[in-house]
mmCIF file of N, CA, C and O in Angstrom:
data_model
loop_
_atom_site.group_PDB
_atom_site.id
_atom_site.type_symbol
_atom_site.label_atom_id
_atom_site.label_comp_id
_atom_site.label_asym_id
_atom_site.label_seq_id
_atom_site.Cartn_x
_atom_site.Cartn_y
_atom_site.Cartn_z
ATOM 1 N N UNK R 239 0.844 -1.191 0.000
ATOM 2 C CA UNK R 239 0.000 0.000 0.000
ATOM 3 C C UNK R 239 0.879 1.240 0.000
ATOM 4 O O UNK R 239 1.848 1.206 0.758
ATOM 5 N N UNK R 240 0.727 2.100 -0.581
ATOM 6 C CA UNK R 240 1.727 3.608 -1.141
ATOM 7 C C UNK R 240 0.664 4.402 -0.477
ATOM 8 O O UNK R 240 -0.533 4.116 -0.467
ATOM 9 N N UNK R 241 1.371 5.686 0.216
ATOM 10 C CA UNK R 241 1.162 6.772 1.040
ATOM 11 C C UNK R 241 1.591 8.060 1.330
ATOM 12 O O UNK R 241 2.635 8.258 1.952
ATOM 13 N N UNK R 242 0.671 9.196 0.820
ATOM 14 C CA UNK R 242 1.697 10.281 0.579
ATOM 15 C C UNK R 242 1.482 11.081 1.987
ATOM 16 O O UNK R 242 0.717 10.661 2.855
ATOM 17 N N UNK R 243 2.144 12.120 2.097
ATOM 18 C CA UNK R 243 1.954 12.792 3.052
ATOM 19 C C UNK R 243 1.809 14.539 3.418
ATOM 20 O O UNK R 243 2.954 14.960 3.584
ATOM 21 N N UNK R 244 1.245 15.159 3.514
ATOM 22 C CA UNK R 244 1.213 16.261 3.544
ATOM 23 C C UNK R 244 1.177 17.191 4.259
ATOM 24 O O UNK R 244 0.119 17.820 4.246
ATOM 25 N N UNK R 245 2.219 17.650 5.121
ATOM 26 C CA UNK R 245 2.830 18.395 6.432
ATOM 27 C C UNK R 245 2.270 19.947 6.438
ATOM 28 O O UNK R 245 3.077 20.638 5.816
ATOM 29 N N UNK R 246 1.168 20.728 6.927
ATOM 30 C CA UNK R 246 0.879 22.258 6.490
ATOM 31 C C UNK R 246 1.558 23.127 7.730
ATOM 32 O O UNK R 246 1.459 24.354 7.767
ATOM 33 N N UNK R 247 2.083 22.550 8.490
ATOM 34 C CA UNK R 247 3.098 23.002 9.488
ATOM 35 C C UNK R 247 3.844 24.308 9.240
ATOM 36 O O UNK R 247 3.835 25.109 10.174
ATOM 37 N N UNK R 248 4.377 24.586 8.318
ATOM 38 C CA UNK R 248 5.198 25.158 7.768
ATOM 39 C C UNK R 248 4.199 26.534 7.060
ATOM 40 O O UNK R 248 4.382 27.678 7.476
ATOM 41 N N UNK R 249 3.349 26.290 6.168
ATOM 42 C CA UNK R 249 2.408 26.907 5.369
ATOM 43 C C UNK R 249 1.173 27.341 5.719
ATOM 44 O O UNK R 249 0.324 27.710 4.908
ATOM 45 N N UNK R 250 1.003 27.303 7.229
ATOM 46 C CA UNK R 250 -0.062 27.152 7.800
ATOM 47 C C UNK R 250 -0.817 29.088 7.589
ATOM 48 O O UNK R 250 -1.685 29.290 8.438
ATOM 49 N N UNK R 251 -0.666 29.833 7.022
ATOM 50 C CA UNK R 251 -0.839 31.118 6.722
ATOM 51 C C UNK R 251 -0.416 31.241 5.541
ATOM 52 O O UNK R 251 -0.101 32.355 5.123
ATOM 53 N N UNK R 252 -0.364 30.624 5.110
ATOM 54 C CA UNK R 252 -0.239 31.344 3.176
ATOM 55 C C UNK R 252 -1.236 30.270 2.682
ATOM 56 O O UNK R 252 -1.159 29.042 2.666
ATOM 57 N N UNK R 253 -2.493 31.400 2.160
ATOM 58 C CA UNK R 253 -3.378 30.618 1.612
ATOM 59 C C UNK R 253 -3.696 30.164 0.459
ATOM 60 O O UNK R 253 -4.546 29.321 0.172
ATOM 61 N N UNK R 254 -2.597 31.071 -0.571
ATOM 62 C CA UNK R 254 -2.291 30.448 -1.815
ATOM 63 C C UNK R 254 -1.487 29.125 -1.746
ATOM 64 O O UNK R 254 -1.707 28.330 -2.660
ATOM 65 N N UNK R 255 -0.701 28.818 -0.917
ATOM 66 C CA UNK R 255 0.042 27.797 -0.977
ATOM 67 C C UNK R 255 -0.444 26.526 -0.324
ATOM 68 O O UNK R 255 0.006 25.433 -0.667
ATOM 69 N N UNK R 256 -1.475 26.680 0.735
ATOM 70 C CA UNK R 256 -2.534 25.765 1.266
ATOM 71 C C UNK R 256 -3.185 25.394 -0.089
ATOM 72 O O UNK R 256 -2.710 24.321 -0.461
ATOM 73 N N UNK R 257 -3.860 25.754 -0.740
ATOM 74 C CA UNK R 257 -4.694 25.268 -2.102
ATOM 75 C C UNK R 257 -3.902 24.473 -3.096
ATOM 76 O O UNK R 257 -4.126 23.429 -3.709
ATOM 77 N N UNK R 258 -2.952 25.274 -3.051
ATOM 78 C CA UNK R 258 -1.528 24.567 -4.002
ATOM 79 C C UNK R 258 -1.167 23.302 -3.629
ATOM 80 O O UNK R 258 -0.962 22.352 -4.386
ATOM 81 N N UNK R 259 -1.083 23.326 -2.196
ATOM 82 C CA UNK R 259 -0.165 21.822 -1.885
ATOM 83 C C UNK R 259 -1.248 20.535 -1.839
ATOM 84 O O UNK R 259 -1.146 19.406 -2.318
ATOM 85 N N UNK R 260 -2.587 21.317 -0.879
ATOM 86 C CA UNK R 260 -3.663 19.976 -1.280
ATOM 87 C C UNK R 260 -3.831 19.942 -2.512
ATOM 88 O O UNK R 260 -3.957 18.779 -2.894
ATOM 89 N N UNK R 261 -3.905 20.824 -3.473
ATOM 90 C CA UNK R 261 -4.398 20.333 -5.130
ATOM 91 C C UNK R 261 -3.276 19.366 -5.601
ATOM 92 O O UNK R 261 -3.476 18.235 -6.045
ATOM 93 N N UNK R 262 -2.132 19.934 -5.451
ATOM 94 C CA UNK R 262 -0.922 19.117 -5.576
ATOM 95 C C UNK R 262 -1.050 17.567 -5.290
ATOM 96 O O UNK R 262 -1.035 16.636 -6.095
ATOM 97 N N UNK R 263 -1.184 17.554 -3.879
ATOM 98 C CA UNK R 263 -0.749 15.839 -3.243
ATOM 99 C C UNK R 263 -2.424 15.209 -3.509
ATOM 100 O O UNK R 263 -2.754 14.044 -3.289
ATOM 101 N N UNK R 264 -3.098 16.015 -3.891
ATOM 102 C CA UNK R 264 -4.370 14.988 -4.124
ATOM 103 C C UNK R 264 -4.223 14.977 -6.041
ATOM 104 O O UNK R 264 -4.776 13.932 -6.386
ATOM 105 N N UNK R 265 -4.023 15.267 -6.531
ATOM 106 C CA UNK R 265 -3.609 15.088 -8.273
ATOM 107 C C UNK R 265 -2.432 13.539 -8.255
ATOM 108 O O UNK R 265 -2.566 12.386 -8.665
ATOM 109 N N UNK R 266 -1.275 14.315 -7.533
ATOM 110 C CA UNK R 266 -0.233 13.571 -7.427
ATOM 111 C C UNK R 266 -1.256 12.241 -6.612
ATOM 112 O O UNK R 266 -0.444 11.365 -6.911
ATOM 113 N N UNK R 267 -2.096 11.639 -6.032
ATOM 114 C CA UNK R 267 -2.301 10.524 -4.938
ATOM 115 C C UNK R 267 -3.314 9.777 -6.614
ATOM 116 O O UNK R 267 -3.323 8.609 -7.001
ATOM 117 N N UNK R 268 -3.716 10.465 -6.965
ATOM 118 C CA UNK R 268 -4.956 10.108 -8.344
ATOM 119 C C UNK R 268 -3.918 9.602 -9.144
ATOM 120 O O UNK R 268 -3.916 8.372 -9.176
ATOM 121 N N UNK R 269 -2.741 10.327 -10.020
ATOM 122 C CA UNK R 269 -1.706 10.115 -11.123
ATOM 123 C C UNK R 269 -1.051 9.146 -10.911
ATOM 124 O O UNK R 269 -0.519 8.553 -11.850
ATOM 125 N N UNK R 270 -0.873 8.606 -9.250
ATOM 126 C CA UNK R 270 0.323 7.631 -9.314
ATOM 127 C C UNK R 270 -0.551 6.701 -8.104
ATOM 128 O O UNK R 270 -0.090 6.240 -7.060
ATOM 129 N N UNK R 271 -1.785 6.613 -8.566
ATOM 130 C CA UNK R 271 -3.057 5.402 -7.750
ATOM 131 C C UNK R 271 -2.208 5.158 -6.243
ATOM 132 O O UNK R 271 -1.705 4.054 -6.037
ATOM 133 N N UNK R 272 -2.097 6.174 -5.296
ATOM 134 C CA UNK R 272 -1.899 5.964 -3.933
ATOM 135 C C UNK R 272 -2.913 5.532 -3.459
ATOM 136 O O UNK R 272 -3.997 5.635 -4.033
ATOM 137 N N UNK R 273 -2.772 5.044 -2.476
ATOM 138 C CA UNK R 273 -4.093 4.278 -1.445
ATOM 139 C C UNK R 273 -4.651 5.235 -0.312
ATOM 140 O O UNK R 273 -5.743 5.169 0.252
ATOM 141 N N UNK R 274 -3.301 6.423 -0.066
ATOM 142 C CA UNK R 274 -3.539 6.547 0.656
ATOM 143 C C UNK R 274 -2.945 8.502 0.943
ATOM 144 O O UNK R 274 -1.814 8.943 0.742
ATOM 145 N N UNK R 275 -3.762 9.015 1.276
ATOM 146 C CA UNK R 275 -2.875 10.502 1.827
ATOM 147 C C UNK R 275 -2.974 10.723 3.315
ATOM 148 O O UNK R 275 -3.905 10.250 3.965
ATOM 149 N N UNK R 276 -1.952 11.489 3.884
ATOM 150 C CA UNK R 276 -1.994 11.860 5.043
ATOM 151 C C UNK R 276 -1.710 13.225 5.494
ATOM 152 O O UNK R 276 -0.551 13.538 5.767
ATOM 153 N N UNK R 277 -2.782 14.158 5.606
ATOM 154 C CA UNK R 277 -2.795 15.643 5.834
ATOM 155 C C UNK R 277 -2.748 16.150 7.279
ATOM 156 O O UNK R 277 -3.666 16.081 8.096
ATOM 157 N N UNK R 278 -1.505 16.680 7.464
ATOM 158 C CA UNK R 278 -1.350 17.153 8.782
ATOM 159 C C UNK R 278 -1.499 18.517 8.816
ATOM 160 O O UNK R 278 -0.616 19.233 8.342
ATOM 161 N N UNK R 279 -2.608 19.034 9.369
ATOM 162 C CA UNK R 279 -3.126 20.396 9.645
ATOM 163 C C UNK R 279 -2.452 21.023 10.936
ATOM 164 O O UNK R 279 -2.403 22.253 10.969
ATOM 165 N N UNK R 280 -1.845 20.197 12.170
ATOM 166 C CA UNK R 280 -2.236 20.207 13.223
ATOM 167 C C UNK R 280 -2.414 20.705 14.126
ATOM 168 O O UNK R 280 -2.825 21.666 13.475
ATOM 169 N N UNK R 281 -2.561 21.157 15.501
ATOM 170 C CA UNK R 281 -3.662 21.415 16.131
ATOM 171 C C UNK R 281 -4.299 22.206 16.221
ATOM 172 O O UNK R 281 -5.513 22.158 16.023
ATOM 173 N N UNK R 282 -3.331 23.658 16.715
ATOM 174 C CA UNK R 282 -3.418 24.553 16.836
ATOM 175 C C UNK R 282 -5.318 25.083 17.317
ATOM 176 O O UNK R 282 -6.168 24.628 18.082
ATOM 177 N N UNK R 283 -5.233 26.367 16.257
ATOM 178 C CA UNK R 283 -6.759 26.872 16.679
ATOM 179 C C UNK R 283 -7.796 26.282 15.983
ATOM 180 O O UNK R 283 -8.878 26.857 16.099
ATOM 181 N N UNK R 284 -7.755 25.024 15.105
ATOM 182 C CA UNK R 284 -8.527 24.279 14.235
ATOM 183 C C UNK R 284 -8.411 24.675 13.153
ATOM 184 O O UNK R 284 -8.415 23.966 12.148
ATOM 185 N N UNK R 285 -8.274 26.028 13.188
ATOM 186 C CA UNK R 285 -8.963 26.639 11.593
ATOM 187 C C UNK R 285 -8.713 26.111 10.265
ATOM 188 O O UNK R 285 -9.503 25.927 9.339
ATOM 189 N N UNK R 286 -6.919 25.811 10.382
ATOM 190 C CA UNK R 286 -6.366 25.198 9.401
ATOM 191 C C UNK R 286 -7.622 23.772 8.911
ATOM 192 O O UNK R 286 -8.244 23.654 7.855
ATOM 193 N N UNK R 287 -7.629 22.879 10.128
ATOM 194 C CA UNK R 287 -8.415 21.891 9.807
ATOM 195 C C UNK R 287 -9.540 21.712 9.178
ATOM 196 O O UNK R 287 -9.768 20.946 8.242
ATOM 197 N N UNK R 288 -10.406 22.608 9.839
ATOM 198 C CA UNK R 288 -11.235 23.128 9.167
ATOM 199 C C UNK R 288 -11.606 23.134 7.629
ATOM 200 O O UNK R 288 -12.512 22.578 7.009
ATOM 201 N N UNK R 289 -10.564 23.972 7.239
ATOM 202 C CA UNK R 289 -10.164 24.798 5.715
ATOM 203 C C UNK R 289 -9.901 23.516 5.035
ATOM 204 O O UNK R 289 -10.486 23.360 3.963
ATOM 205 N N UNK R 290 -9.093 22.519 5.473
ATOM 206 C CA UNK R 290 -8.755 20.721 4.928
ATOM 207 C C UNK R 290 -9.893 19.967 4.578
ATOM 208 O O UNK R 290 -9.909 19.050 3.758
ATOM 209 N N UNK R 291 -11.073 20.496 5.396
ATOM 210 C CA UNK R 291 -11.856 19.579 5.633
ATOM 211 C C UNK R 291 -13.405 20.379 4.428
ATOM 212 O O UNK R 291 -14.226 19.786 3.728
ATOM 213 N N UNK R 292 -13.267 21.414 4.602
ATOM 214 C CA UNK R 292 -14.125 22.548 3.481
ATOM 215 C C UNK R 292 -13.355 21.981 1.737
ATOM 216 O O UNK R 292 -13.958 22.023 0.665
ATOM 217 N N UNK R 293 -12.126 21.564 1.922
ATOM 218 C CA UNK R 293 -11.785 21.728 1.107
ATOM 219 C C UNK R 293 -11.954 20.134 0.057
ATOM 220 O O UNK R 293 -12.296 19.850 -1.091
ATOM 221 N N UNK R 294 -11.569 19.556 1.054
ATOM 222 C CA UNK R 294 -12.176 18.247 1.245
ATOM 223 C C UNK R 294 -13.303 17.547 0.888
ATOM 224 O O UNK R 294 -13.348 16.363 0.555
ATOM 225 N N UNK R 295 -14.446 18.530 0.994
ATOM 226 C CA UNK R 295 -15.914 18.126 0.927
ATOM 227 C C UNK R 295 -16.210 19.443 -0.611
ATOM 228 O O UNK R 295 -17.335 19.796 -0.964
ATOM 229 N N UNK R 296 -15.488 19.711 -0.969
ATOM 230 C CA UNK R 296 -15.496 20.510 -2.253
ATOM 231 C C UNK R 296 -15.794 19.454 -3.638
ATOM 232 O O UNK R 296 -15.049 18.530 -3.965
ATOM 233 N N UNK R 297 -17.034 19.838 -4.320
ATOM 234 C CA UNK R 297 -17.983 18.737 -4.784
ATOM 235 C C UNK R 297 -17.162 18.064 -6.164
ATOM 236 O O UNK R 297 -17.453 16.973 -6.654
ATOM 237 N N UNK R 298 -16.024 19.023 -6.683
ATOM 238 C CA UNK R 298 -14.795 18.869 -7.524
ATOM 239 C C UNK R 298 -13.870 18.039 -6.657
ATOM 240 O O UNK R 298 -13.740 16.958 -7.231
ATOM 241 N N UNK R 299 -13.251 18.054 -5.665
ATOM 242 C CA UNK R 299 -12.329 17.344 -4.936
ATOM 243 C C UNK R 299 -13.042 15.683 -4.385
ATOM 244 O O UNK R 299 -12.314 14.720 -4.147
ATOM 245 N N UNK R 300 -14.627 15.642 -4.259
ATOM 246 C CA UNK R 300 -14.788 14.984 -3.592
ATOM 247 C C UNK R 300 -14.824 13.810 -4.309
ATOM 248 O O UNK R 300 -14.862 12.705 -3.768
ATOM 249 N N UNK R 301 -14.811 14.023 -5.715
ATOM 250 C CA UNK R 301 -15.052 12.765 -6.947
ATOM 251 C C UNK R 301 -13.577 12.088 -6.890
ATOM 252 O O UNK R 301 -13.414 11.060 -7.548
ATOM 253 N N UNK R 302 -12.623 12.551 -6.223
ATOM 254 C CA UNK R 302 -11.248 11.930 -6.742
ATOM 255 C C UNK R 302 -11.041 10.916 -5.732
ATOM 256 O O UNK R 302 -10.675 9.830 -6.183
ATOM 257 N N UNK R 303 -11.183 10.995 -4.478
ATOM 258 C CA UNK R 303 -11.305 9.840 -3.365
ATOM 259 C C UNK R 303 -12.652 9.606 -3.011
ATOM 260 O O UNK R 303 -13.687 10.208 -3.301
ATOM 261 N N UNK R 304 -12.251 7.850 -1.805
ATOM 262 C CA UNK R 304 -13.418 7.365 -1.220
ATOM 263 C C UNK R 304 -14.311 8.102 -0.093
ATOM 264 O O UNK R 304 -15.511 8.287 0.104
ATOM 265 N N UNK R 305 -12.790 8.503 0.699
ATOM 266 C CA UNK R 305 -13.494 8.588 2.010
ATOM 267 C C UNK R 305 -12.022 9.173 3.105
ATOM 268 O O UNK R 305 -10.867 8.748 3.135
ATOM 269 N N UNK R 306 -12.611 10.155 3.809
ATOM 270 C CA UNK R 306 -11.402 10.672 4.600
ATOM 271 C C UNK R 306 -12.041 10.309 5.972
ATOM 272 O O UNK R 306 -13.232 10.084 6.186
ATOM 273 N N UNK R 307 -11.043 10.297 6.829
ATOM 274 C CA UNK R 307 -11.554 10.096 8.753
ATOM 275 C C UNK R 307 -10.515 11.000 9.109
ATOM 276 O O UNK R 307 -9.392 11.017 8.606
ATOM 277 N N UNK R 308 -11.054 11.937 10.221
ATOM 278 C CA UNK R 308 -10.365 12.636 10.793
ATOM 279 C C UNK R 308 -9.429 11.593 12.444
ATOM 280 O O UNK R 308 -10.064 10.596 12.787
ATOM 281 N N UNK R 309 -8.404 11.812 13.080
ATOM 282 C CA UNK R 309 -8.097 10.784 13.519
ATOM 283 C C UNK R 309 -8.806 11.627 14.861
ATOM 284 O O UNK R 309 -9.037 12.832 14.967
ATOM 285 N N UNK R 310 -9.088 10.344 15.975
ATOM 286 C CA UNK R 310 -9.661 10.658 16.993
ATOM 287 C C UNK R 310 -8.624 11.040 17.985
ATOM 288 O O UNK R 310 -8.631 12.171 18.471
ATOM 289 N N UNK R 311 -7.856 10.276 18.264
ATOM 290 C CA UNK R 311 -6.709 10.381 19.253
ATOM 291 C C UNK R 311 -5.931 11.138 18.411
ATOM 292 O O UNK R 311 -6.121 12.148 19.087
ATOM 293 N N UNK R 312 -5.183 11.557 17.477
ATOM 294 C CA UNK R 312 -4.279 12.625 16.824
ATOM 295 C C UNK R 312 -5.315 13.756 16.203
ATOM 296 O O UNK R 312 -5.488 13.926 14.996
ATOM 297 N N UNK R 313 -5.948 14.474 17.224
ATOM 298 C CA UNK R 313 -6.824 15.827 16.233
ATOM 299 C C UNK R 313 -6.047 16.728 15.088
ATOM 300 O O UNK R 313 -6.512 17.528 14.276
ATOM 301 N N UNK R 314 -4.572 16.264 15.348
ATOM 302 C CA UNK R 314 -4.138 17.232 13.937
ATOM 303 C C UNK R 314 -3.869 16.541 12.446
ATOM 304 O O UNK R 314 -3.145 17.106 11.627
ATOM 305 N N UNK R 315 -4.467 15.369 12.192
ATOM 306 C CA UNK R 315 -4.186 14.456 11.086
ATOM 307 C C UNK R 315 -5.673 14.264 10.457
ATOM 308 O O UNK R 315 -6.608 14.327 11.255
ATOM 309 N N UNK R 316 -5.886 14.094 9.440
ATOM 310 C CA UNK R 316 -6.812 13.691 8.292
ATOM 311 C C UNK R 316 -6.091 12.811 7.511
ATOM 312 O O UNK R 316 -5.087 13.204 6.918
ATOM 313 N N UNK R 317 -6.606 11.288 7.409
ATOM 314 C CA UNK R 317 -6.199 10.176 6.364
ATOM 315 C C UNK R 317 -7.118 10.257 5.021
ATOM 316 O O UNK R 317 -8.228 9.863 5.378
ATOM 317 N N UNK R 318 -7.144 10.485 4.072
ATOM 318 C CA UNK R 318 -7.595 10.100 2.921
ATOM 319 C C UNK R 318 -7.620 8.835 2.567
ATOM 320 O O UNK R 318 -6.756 8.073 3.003
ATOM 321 N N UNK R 319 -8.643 8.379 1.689
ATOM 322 C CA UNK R 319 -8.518 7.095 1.064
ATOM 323 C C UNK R 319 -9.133 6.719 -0.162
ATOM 324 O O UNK R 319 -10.333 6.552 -0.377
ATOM 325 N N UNK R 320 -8.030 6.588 -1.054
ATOM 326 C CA UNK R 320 -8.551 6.620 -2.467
ATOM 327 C C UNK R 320 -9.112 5.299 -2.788
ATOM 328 O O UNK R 320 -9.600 5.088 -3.898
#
């Protein structure tokens, strides 16, 4: 099973580059049939998560995967699953 990963740690305020990197690693997870993505928002004031999760349920984004779970015990991670 192949697994990408996507750290917003770093980018967590540039909102051009938030759109960029999920459009990015979810194209890239479709092009090269990953099983699997892993989006780390984490914790902070949610908002980021949030914005993952808006973005996520975006009716264009939502045709490319199955199904995401937010993790219960790690609140700053979202798994994708193509």
């Amino acid at each position: 099973m192949s697994k990408l990963k996507l750290d917003l740690h770093d980018i967590f305020n540039k909102n051009k580059e938030i759109d960029s990197a999920l459009n990015s690693v979810m194209q890239q997870a479709v092009s090269k049939k990953i099983n699997e993505v892993e989006i780390i928002p984490g914790k902070g004031s949610g908002q980021l998560k949030k914005r993952v999760l808006r973005f996520l349920n975006n009716s264009e984004i939502k045709k490319l995967y199955k199904r995401y779970k937010t993790d219960n015990v790690n609140f700053g991670k979202i798994t994708v699953y193509f």
